[in-house]
Tab-separated table of C-alpha atoms and ligand atoms in Angstrom:
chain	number	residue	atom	x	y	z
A	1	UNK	CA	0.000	0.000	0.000
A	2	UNK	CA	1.291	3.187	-0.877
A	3	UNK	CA	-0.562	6.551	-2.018
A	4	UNK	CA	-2.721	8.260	-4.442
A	5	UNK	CA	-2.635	11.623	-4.943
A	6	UNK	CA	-6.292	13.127	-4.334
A	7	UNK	CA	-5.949	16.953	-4.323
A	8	UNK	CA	-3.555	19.572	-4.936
A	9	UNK	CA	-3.106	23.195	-4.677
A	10	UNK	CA	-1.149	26.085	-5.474
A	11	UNK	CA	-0.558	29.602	-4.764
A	12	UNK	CA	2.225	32.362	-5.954
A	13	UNK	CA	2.418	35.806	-4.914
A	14	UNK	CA	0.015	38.341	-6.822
A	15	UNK	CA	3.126	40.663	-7.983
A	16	UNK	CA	4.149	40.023	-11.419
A	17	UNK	CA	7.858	41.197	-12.565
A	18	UNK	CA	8.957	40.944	-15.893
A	19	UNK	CA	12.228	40.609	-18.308
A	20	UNK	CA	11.994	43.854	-19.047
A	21	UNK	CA	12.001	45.365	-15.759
A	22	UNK	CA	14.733	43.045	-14.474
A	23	UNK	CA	16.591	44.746	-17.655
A	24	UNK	CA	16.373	47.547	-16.134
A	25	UNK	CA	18.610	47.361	-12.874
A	26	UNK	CA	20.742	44.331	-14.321
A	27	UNK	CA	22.431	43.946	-17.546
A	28	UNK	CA	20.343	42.112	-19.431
A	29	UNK	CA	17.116	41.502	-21.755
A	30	UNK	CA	13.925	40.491	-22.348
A	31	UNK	CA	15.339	38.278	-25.670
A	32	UNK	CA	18.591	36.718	-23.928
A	33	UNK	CA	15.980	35.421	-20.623
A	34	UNK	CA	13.396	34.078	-23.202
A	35	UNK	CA	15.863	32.101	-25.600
A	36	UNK	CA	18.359	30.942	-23.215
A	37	UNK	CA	16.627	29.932	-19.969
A	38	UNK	CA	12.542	30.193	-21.294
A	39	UNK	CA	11.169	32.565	-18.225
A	40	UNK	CA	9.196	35.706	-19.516
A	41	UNK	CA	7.846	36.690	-15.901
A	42	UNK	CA	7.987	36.079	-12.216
A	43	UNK	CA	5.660	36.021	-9.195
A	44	UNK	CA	8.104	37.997	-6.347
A	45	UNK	CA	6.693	38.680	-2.731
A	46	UNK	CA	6.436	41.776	-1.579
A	47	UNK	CA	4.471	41.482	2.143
A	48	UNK	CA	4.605	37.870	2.068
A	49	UNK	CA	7.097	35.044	3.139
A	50	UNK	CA	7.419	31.400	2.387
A	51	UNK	CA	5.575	30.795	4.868
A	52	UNK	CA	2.239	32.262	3.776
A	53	UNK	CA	2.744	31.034	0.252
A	54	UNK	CA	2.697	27.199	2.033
A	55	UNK	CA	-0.276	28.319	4.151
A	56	UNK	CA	-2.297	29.050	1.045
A	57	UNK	CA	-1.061	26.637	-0.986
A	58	UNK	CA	-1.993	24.129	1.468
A	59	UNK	CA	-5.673	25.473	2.009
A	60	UNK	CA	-6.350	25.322	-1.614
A	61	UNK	CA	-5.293	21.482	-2.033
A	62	UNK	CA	-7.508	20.750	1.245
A	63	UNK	CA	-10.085	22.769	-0.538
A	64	UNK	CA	-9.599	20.469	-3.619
A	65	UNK	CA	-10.143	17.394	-2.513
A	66	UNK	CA	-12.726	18.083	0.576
A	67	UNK	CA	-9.909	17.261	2.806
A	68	UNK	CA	-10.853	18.718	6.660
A	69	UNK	CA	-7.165	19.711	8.346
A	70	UNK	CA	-7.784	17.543	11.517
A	71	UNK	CA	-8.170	14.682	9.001
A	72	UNK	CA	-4.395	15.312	8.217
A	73	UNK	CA	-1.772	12.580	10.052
A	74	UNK	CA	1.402	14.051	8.328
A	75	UNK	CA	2.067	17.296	7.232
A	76	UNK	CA	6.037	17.482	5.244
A	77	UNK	CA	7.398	20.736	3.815
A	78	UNK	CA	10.565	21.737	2.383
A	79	UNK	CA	12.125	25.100	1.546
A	80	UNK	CA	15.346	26.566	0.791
A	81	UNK	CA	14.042	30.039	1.344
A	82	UNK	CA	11.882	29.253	4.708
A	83	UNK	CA	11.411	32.569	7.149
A	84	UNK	CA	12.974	30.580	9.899
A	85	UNK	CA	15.512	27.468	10.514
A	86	UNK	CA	12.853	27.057	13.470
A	87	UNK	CA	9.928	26.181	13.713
A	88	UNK	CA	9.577	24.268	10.376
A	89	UNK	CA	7.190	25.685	7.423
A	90	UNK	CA	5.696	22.546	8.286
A	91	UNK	CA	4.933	23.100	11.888
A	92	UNK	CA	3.955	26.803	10.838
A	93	UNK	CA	1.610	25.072	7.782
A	94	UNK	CA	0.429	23.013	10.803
A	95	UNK	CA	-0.488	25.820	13.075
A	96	UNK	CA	-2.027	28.409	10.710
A	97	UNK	CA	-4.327	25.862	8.966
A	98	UNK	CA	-5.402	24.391	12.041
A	99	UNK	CA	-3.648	21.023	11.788
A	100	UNK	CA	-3.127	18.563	14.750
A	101	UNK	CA	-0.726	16.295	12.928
A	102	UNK	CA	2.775	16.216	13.494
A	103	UNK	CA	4.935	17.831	10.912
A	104	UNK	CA	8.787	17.617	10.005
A	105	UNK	CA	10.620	19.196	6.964
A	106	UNK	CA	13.362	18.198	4.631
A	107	UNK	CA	15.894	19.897	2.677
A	108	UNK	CA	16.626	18.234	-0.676
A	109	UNK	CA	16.142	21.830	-2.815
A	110	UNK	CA	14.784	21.331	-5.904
A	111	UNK	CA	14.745	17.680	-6.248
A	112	UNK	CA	12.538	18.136	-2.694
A	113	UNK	CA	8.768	17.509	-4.210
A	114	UNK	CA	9.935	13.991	-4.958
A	115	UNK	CA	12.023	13.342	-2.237
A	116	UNK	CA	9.168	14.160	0.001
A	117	UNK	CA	6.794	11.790	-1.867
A	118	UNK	CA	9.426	9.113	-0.990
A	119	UNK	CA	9.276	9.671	2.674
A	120	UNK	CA	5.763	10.002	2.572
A	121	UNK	CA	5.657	6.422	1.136
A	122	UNK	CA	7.359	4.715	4.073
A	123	UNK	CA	4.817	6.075	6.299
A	124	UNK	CA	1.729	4.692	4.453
A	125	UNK	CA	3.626	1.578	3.590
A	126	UNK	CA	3.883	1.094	7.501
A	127	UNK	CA	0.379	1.988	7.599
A	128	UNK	CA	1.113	4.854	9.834
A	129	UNK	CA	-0.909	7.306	8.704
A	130	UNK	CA	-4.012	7.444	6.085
A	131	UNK	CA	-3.855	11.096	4.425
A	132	UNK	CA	-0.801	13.200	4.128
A	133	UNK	CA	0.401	16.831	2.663
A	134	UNK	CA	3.068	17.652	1.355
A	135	UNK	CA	4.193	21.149	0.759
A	136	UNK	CA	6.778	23.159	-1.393
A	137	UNK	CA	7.111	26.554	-0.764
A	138	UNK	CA	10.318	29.282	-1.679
A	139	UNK	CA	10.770	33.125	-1.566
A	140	UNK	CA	13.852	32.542	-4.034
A	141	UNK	CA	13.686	36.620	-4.437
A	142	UNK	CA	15.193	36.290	-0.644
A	143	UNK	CA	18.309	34.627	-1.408
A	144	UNK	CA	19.054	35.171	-5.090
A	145	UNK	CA	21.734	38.068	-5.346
A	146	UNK	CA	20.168	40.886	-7.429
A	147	UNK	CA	23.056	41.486	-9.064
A	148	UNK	CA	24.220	38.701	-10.459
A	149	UNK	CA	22.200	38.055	-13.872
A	150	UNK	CA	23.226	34.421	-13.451
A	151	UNK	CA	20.598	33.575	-11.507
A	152	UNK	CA	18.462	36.667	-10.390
A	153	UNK	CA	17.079	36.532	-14.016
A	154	UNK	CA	16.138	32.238	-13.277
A	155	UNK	CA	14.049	32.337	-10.029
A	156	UNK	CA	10.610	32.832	-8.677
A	157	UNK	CA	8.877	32.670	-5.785
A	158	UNK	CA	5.738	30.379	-5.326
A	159	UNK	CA	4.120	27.301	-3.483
A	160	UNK	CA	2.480	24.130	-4.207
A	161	UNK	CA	1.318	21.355	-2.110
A	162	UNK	CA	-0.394	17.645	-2.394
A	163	UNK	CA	-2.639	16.067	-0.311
A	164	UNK	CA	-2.156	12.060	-0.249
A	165	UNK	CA	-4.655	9.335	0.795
A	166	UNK	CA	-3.809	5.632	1.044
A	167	UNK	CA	-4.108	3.829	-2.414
A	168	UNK	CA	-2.042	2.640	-5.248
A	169	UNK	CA	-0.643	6.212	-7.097
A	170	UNK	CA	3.237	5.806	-6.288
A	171	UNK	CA	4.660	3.362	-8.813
A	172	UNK	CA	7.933	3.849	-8.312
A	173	UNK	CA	11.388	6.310	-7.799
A	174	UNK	CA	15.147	6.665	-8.098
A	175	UNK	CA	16.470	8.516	-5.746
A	176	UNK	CA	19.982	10.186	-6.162
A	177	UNK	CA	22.820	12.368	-4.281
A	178	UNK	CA	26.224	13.587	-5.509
A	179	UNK	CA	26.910	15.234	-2.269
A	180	UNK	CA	29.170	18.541	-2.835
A	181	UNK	CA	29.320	22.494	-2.590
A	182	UNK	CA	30.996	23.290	-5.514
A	183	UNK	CA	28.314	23.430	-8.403
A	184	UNK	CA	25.199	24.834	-6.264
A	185	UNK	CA	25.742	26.650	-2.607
A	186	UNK	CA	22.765	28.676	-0.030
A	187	UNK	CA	25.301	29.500	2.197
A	188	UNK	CA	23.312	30.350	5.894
A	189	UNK	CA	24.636	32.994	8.132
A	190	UNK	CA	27.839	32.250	10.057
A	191	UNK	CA	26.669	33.918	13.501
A	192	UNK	CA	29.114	36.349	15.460
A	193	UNK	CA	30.766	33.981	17.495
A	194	UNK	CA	33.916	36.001	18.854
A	195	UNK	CA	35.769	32.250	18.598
A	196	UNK	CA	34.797	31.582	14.908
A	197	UNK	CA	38.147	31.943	12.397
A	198	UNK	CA	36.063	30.875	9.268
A	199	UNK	CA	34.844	34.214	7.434
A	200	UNK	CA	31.389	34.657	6.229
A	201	UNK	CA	30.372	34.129	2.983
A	202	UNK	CA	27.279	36.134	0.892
A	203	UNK	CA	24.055	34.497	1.522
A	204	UNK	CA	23.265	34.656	-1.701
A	205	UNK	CA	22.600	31.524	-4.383
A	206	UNK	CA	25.535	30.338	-5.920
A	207	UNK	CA	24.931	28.097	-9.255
A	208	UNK	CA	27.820	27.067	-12.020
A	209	UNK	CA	25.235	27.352	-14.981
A	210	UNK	CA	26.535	25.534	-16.961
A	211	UNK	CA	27.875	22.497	-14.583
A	212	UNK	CA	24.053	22.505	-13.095
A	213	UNK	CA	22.484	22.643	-17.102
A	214	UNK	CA	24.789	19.052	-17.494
A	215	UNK	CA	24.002	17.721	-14.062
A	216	UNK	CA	20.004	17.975	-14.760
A	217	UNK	CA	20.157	16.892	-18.199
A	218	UNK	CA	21.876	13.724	-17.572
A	219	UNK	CA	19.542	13.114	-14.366
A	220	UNK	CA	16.773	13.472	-16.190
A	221	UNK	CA	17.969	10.784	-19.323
A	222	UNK	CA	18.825	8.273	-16.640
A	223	UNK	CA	16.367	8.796	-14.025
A	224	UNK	CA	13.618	8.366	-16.821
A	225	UNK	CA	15.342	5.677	-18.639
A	226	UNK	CA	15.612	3.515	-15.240
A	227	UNK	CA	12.081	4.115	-14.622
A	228	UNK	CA	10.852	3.154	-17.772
A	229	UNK	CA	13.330	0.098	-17.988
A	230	UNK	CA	12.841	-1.137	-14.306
A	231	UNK	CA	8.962	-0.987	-14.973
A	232	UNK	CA	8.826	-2.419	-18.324
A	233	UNK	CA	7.451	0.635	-19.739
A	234	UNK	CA	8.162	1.938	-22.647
A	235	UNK	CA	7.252	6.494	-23.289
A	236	UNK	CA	3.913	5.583	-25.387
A	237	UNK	CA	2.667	4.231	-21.752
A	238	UNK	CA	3.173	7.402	-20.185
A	239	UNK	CA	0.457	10.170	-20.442
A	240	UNK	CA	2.890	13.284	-19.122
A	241	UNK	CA	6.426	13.906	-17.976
A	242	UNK	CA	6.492	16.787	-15.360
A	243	UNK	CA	10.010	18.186	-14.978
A	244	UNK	CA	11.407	20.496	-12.449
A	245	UNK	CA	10.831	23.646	-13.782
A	246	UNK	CA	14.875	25.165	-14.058
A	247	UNK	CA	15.508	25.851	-17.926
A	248	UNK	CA	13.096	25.059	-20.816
A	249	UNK	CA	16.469	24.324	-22.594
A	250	UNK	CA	17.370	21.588	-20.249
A	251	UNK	CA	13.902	20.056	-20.847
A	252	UNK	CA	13.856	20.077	-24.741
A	253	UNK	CA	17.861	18.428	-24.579
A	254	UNK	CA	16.435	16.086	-22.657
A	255	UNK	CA	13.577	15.407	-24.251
A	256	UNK	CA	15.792	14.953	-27.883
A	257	UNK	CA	18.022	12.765	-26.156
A	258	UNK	CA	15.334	10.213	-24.548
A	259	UNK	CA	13.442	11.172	-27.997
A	260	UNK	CA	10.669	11.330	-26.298
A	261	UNK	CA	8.411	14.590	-27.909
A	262	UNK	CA	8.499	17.391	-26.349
A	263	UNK	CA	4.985	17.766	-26.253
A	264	UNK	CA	5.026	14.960	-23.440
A	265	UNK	CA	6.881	17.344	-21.234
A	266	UNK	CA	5.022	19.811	-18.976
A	267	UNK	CA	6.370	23.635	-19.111
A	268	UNK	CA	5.094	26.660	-17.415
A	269	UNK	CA	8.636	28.239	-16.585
A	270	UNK	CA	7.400	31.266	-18.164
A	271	UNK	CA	5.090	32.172	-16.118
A	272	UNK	CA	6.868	31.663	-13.079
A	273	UNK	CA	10.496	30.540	-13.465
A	274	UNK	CA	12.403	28.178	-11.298
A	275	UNK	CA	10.190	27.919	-7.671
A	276	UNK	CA	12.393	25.569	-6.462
A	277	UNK	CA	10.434	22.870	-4.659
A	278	UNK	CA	7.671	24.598	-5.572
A	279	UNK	CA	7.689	23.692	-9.448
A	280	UNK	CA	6.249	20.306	-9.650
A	281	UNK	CA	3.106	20.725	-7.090
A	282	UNK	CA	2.568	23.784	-8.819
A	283	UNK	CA	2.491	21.856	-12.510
A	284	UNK	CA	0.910	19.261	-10.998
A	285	UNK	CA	-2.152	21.615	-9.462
A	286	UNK	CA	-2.163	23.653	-13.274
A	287	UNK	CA	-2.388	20.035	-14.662
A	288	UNK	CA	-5.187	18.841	-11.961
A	289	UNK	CA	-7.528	21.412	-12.519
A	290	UNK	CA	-7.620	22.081	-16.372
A	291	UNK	CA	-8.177	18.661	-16.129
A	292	UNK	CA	-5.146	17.353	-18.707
A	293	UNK	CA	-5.014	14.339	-15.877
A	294	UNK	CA	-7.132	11.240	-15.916
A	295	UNK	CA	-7.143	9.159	-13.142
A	296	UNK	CA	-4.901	5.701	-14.340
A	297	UNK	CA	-2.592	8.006	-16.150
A	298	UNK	CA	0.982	7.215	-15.624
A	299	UNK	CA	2.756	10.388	-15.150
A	300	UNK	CA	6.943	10.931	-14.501
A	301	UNK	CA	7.663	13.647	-12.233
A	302	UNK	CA	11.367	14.698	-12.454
A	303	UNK	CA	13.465	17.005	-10.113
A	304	UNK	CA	17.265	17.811	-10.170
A	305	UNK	CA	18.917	20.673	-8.070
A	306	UNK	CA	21.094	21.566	-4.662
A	307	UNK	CA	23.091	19.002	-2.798
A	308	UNK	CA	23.673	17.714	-5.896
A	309	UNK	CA	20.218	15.562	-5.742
A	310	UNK	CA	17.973	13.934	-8.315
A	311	UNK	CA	14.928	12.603	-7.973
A	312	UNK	CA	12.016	11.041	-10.096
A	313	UNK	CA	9.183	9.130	-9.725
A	314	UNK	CA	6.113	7.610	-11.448
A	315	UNK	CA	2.790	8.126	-10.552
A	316	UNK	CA	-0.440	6.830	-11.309
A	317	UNK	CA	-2.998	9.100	-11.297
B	1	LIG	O1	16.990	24.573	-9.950
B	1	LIG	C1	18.341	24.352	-9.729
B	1	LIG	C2	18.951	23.862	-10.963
B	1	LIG	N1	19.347	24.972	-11.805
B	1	LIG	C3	19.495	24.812	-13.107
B	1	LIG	O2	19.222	23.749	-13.607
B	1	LIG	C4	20.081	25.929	-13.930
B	1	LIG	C5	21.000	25.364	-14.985
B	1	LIG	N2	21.746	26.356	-15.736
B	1	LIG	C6	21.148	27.192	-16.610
B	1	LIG	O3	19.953	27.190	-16.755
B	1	LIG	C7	22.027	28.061	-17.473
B	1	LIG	O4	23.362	27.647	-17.354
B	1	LIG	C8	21.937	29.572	-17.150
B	1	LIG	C9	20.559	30.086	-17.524
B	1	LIG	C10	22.200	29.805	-15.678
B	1	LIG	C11	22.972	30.348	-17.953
B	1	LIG	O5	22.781	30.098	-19.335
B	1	LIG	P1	24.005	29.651	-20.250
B	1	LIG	O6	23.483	29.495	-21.589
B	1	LIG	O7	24.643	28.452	-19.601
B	1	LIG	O8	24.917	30.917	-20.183
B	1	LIG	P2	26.457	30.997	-19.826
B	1	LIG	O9	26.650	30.973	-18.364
B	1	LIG	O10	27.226	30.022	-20.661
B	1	LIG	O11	26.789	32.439	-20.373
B	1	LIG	C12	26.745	32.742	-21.776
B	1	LIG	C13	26.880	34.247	-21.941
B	1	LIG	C14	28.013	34.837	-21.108
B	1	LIG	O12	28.551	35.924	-21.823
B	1	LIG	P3	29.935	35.767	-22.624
B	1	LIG	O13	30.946	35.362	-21.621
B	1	LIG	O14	29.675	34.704	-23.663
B	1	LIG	O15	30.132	37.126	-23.213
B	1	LIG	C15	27.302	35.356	-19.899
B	1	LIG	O16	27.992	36.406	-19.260
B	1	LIG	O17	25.677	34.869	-21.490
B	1	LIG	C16	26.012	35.851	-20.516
B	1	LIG	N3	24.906	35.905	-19.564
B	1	LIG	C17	23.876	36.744	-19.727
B	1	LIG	N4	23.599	37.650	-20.681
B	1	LIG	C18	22.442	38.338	-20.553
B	1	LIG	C19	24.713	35.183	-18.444
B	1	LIG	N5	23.557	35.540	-17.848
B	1	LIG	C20	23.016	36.512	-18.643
B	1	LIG	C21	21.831	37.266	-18.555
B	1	LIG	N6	21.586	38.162	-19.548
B	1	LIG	N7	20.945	37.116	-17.569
């Protein structure tokens, strides 16, 4: 026994900024973010935190699927952008929607959506619980260096979230870590210990472009290839891929490579660019409720990001 997904939900922040205006304080354009990464606008907080993004994210998948709060026996969140190291989003997410369950997150970036699936599935496996959400949330515009048109130009800020019920949705994953610091970096800050020699570094995101762009199109060829091979499936059996959201470059190289179509591939970065763990849950809720997903669909959700992780996963809708 593992899980279906029954409702989902999604919220980003009501502010809207564009190429153009990011053109304006960083040297860049409108052209060069559209060809080379895909992402023609943002959603960037203004009065809100991560936080509040997960709240609402979370009330609208509840709302989707009927799903009371004090029917909830495990709330998971993750965040790289989270208001504080503690509490949790999740205990927050707990609290604010009026929750009883207890709540934990993790930190696996942008492969995190997956990764929390995973976890989720030991605890209904073990029959420990019977309906579950799981929640994304980032406020990337917090920790993305506006001056660096590396990356402030990539990111967005958003939530989405999942609510799980015992049944037969999660298929199966590959779950993988090439631990290092070199490629992506959040560093936190240091403190102001008067003992501490090592010297504090920007808190800013840190990518090698190009280093991640090869990391996440390889994950993606063999994540997907393992699935399909370890399940005897073949692409004509799946109805959708749903990729992390991070470049729609990376998604059509991987897509030629696997030559799969592209058309099988679900993209939205440019509405919102890369939310982090945010972007599947919130493809997945755009998905769910323009009603592109039948249930018995068999549907690939890939993430790659920080740590380095990767992580993918069928599931049957
Ligand atoms: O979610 C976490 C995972 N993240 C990712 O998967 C991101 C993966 N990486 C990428 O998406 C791409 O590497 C970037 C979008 C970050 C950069 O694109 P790129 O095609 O790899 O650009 P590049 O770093 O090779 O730079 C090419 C040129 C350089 O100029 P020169 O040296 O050729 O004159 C850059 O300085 O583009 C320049 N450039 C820009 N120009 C205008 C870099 N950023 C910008 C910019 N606007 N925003």
């Amino acid at each position: 026994m593992s899980f279906s997904i029954i409702g989902t939900g999604m919220y980003v922040p009501p502010k809207i900024v564009t190429n153009d205006e990011l053109s304006k304080f960083v040297d860049t354009s409108d052209e060069w973010i559209r060809q080379r990464v895909g992402v023609e606008r943002r959603h960037i907080c203004t009065d809100e935190t991560a936080t509040d993004l997960a709240c609402k994210a979370a009330i609208n998948a509840l709302e989707n699927c009927g799903c009371a709060p004090g029917e909830l026996d495990l709330i998971i969140a993750a965040t790289v952008s989270g208001d504080m190291a503690s509490p949790s989003v999740s205990c927050m997410v707990q609290r604010r929607i009026g929750a009883e369950c207890f709540a934990f997150d993790i930190n696996a970036a942008c492969a995190a959506f997956v990764f929390m699936l995973d976890t989720a599935a030991g605890f209904f496996k073990r029959g420990r619980v019977k309906k579950a959400l799981i929640v994304g949330a980032e406020q990337m515009s917090k920790i993305v260096n506006w001056e660096d048109r590396g990356t402030c130009v990539i990111f967005g800020d958003g939530a989405g979230a999942a609510v799980l019920e015992a049944g037969d949705g999660y298929v199966d994953s590959v779950l993988t870590t090439k631990g290092g610091d070199e490629v992506i970096r959040i560093p936190h800050f240091i403190g102001k210990s008067p003992f501490s020699t090592i010297r504090p570094q920007e808190p800013y995101i840190f990518m090698e472009g190009q280093e991640t762009f090869k990391y996440a199109v390889n994950a993606m060829c063999s994540d997907i290839r393992k699935l399909l091979e370890d399940n005897n499936l073949t692409a004509d059996d799946i109805a959708l891929i749903v990729p992390h959201q991070a470049n729609k470059r990376i998604i059509d190289l991987a897509a030629a490579r696997l030559k799969i179509p592209t058309e099988k591939f679900y993209v939205n970065i440019q509405e919102y660019g890369n939310t982090s763990s945010a972007s599947i849950p919130i493809a997945l809720d755009e998905l769910n409720r323009s009603g592109r997903l039948k249930r018995g669909d068999l549907i690939v959700l890939t993430a790659f990001g920080g740590g380095l992780s990767n992580a993918s996963c069928i599931i049957k809708w």
